[in-house]
Amino acid sequence: MDAFLRFITAARTSWIVLVLAVLAVGGVFALAGGEESDTAPSVGLPDSAESVRAQALLAELPSADSTSAILVFASDSGELSDEDLAEINAKAFDELAEFTPDGFVPPAQVSDDGAVAFLVVLLEPEADVAAQTERAQELRDAASAGLSEDVRVYLTGAEGFEVDIAAVFAGADFTLLLTTVIVVAVLLLVTYRSPWLWLVPLTVIGVADATAGIIARQVAAAVGITLDASITGILSVLVFGAGTNYALLLIARYRDELRLHEDRREAMRRALRGAGPAIIASGTTVALALASLLLGELAGNRALGFACAVGIVVAMAFALIVLPAALVLFGRGLFWPYIPRFGSPDAISRSPWGKLGRAVSKRPVVVALSGVAVLGVLASGLLFVQTGLSQNDRFLQKPEAVQGQEILADAFSAGATSPAFVVAPLEEADETVAALESTDGVDSAAVSEESGDLVRIDVVLGASAETEEAFATIERIRSELDGVGSGEALVGGLDSQALDVADAQARDQALLIPLILVLVLIVLMILLRALLASVLLLVAVVISYFSAVGASWWLFQTPLFGFPAIDNNVLLFSFLFLVALGVDYSIFLVTRAKEEAEHLGITQGMIRALAATGAVITSAGILLAAVFAVLGVLPLITLTQIGVIVCIGVLIDTLLVRTVIVPAMAFIAKDRFWWPRKPTLTDAQAREQGADALAPADSAPETKGVAVSSM
């Protein structure tokens, strides 16, 4: 290890590290293939899901190679005129028919009050996003030409949603990346108060982000995993957030070592020895937790886990190898105007965080109970949380497709515009239709097409799409059809698919949440070699997660957000990010306390650890919270909710759990905190030696050796 550290930091070899890094990054960029998709993530259900099997059977029917667009015509005056209706039907037989494979568009269906009409236009599937967007605009232009000024036209249906979602993610990576870079740059500038120091970590982490994105896309493509714009956006946020945290920790340690060592390269080696294990443990925890998503059923979960695990490994490598080599190229002047001079006084003894730790140590039980009570109040929102967003509710600003769908839902039967379908054996068609019509919640069922041995039956539900009532009806239909004929009939459509996604997400949560907890616990035990401390840290971060979700729910109910529910996948992703990233700060604190406790005992060691790490961990937590909040720049509620929950959770963990609750638990447990390991120096022995965590280094010989480990 010493040889490796010398290679990174020595005057003769540090530049070689940077040259090799540049060559490696250049090679990665040279091997980069096509750009990532600008579309939203696919549903990603396993092939065993009933809605997927039903959709697969449609390939044998005549409509298999087509999609559809719904054109909605709504009158501002309250009723479509006879001239407008005539013009709409004329378009169906003329201009709009030219877009269809068979040259036919059925006549418009008109609402009972005559205010709304719609046309269903069958289209050939178009994989190219630009061509699909262009065709959508041509449809709008053809549909609106010649109509009265008070008639509004909306493009919705499958085609409309695909076009609008693609528009949401068009340029999403650039917007998210630019906002993230600006936020990180500003916070680094405020943290370091130096006109140029911030440029070094920002450049290194920026290159790490670009490299991680390319590696993730290339490897994902090789194993058949698709990464869309939402995943690559979260990847950038995670790499910038975690990578900058590692940089803050290393640079803070390096700055303190510069006060103790005249040779800056020796100071960097010392900093790497001290901060390296915490960074490796932190990165490993996050990477393993993310990699656990590969065991999920949903392809979106697997893709996110794979990409972000790659990103964390790359960020960790750049922070521990490239960043140290870059920093030692410059002298102490890099920190100007606050230059760490060799032999300058120990800043830890003056830290307000150490004084806070000393205050907590006087009444740890009261402090711990008070902290838990605060977390409990914040978590009270959990009692009222609603989960599950419909397709219409997933946008911060309603696009055209959502507006059109809502107009249809108000004007026609709740399920008329997004019917379910059943694929059944042809000889069981009549029996299946009869069973469907007798099922509670079904408005109508009718055969729409047949081919060979199969028949498609369109089913109109009485409930609005993607509601609990619609899901209950789908479950009743499935149960009823299991007893009809051979029981081979399958239910598909939007509601069937949404129900399967919700069920798969629930199964993923049941599997992955316990697995993530076990992985984090194992890493903590290996790092700390203490079971009790590991369990206490894990419990603290889990409690902070519940508090974050509860507090976020109260925030989501305010007029500022007004979200009707939390999306199904938000809870799993938020748990993953908060537990894996939140425990980082406790790792940074407790690994330092473990180091200090060998000279000062657990009580004084924890006080000194808090004094040494308080400022840097607080800065890192605020920066990470701000970076995740950047997800709100995208007009998709799911990403906004993840950003808000993680932002609040990181702040809770940084400002309350790590600052107050974890130290209080250590003060209560005392030497038992390291159980089953026996401490090198007990608290009683430390008191006999007169150990004082905040005593200046030059006046406390027994703690002088500890000063070299300042973080």
XYZ file of C-alpha atoms in Angstrom, residues 44 46 151 155 204 238 366 468 501 555 597 677:
12
model
C -39.579 -3.448 -18.038
C -40.709 -9.750 -16.865
C -62.387 24.130 -31.249
C -53.216 14.502 -29.572
C -11.876 15.598 -11.734
C -25.091 10.386 -7.982
C -31.899 13.105 27.166
C -57.723 1.337 -7.254
C -45.891 -3.114 -12.454
C -44.465 18.841 1.985
C -10.507 6.221 20.668
C -14.209 -6.039 20.398
